[in-house]
Tab-separated table of N, CA and C in Angstrom:
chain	number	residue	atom	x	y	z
A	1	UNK	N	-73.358	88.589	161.864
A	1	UNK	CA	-72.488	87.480	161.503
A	1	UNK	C	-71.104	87.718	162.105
A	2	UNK	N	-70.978	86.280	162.684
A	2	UNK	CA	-69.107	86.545	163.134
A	2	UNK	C	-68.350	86.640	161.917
A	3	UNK	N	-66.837	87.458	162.086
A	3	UNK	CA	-66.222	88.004	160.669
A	3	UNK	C	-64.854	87.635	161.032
A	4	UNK	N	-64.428	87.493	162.572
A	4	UNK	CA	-63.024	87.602	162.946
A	4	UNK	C	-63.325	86.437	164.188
A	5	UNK	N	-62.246	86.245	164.062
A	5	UNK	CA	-61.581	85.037	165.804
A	5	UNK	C	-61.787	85.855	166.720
A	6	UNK	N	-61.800	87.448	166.864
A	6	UNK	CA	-61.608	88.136	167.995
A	6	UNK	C	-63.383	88.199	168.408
A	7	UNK	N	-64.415	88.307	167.439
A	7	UNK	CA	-65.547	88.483	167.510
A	7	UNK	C	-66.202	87.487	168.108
A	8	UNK	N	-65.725	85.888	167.456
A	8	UNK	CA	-66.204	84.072	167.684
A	8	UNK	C	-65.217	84.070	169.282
A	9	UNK	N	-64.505	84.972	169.654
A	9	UNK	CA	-64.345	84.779	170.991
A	9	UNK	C	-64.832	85.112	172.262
A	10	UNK	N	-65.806	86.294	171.697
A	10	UNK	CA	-66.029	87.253	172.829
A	10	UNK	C	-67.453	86.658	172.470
A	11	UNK	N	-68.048	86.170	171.166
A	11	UNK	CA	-69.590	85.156	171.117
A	11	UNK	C	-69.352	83.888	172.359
A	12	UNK	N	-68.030	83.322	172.423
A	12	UNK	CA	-67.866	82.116	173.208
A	12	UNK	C	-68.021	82.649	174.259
A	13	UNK	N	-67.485	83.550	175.101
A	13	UNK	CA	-67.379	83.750	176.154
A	13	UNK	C	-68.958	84.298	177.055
A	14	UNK	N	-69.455	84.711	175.975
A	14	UNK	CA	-70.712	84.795	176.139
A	14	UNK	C	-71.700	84.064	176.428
A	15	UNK	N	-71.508	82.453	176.020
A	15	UNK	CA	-72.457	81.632	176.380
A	15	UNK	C	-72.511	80.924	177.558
A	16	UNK	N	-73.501	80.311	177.720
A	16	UNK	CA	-73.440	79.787	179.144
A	16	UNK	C	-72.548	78.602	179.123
A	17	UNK	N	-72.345	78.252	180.554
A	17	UNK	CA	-71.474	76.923	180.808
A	17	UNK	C	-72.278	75.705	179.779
A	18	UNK	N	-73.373	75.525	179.909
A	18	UNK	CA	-73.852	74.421	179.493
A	18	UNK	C	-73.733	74.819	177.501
A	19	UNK	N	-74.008	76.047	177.250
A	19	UNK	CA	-73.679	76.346	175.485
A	19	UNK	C	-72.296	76.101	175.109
A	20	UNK	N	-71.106	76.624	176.207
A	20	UNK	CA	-69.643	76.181	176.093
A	20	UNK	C	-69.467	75.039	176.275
A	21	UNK	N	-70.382	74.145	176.942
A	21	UNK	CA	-69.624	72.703	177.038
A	21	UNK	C	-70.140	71.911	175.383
A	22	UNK	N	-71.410	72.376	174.998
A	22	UNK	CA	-71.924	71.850	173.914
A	22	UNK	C	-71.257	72.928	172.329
A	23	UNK	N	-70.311	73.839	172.497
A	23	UNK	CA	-69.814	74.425	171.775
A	23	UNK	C	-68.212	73.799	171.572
A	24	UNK	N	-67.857	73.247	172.904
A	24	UNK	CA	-66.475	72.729	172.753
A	24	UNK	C	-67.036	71.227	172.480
A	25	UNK	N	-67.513	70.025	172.773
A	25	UNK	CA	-68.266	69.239	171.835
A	25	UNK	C	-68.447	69.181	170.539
A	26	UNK	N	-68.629	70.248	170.000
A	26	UNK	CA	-69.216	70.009	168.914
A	26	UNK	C	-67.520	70.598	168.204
A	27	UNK	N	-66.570	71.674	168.580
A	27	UNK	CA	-65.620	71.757	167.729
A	27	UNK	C	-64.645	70.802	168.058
A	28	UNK	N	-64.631	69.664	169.249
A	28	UNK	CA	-63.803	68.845	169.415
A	28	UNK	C	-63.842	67.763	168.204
A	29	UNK	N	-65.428	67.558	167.814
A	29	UNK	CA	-65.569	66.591	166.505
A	29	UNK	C	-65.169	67.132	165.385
A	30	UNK	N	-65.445	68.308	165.463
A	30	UNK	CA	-65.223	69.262	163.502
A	30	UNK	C	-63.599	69.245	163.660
A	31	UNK	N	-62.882	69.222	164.839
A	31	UNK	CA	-61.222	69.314	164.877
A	31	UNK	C	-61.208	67.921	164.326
A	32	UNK	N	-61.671	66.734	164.702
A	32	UNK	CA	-61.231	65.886	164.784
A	32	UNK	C	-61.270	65.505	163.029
A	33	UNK	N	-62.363	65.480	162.637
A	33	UNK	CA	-63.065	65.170	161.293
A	33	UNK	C	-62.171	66.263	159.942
A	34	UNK	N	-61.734	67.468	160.339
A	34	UNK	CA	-60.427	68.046	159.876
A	34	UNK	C	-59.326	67.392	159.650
A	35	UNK	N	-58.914	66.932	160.714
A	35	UNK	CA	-57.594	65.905	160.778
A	35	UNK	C	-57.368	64.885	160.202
A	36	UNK	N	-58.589	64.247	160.327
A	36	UNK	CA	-58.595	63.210	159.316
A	36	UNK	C	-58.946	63.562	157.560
A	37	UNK	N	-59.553	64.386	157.344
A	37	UNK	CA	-59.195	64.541	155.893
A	37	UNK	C	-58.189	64.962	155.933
A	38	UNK	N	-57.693	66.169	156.513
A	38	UNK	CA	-56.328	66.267	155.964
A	38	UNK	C	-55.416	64.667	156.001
A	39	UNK	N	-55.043	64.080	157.397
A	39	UNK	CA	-54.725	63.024	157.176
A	39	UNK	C	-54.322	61.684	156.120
A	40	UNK	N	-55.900	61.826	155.478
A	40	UNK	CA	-56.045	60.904	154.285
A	40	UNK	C	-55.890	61.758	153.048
A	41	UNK	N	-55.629	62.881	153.091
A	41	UNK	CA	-55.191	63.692	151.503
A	41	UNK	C	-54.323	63.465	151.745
A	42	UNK	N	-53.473	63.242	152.984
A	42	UNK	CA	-51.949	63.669	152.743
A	42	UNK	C	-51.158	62.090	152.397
A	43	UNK	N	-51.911	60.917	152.775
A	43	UNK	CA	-51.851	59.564	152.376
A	43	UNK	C	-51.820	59.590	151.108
A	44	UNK	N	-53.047	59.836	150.394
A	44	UNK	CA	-52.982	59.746	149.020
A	44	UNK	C	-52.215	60.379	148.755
A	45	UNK	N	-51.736	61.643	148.758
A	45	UNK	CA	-50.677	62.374	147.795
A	45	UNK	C	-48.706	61.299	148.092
A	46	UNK	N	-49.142	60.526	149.070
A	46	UNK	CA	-47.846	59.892	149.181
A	46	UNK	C	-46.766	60.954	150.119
A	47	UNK	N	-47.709	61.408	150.805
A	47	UNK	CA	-46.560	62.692	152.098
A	47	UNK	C	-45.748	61.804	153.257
A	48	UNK	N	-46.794	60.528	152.817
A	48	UNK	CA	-46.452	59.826	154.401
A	48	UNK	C	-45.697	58.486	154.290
A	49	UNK	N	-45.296	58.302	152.459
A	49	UNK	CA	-44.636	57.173	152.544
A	49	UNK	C	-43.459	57.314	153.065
A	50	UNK	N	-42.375	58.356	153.393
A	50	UNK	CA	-41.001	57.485	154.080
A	50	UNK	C	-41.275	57.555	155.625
A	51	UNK	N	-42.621	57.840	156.212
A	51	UNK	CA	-42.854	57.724	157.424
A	51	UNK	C	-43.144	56.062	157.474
A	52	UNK	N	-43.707	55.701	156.262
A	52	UNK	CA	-44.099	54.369	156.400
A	52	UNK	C	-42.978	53.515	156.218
A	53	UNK	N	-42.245	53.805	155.416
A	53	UNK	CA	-41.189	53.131	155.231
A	53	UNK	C	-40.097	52.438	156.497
A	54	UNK	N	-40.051	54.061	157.522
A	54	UNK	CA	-39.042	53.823	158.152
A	54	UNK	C	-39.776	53.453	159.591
A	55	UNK	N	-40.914	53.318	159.543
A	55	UNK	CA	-41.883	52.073	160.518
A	55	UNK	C	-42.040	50.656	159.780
A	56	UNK	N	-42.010	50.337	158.869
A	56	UNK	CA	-41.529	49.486	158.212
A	56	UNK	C	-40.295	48.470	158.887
A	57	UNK	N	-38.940	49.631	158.562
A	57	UNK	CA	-37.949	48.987	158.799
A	57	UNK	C	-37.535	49.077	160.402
A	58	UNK	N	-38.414	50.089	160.893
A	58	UNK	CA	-37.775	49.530	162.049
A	58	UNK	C	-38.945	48.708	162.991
A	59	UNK	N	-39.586	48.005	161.820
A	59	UNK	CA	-40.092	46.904	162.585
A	59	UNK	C	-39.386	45.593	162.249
A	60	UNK	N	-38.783	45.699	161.307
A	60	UNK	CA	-38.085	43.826	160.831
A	60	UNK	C	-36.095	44.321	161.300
A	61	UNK	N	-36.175	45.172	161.863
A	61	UNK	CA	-34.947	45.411	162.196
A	61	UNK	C	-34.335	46.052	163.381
A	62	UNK	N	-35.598	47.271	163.601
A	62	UNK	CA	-35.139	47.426	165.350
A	62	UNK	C	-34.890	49.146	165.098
A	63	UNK	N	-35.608	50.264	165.675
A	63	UNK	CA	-35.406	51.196	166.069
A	63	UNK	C	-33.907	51.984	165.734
A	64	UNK	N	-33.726	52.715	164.884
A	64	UNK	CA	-32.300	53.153	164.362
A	64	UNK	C	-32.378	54.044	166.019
A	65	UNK	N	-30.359	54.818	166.202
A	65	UNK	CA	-30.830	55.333	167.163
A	65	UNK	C	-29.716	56.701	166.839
A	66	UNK	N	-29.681	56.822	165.629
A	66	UNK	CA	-29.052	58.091	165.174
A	66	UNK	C	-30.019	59.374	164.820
A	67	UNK	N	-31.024	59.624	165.334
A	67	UNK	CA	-32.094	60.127	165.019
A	67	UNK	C	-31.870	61.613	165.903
């Protein structure tokens, strides 16, 4: 069993081109599918309302530019 990043690296490097292309495939989706839960926990907990807010306002008002 892999135990460390240093171990799941030297397993990667090990496989063939065609196991690395179907190994980066398959963690490009599990990255992706990560992101989005985190994403939507962080919605619900309300992390992202003054992001919303201030896309909000600078849609009925125009891009602040003191930023």
């Amino acid at each position: 069993m892999i135990s460390t990043v240093q171990e799941l690296e030297e397993a990667v490097r090990r496989l063939s081109p065609d196991e690395q292309a179907a190994f980066c495939a398959w963690y490009a989706q599990y990255d992706a599918e990560q992101w989005d839960r985190q994403f939507e926990a962080d919605v619900a907990a309300g992390r992202l309302e003054r992001l919303e807010l201030e896309a909000r306002r600078d849609q009925e008002t125009g891009p602040r530019t003191d930023r």
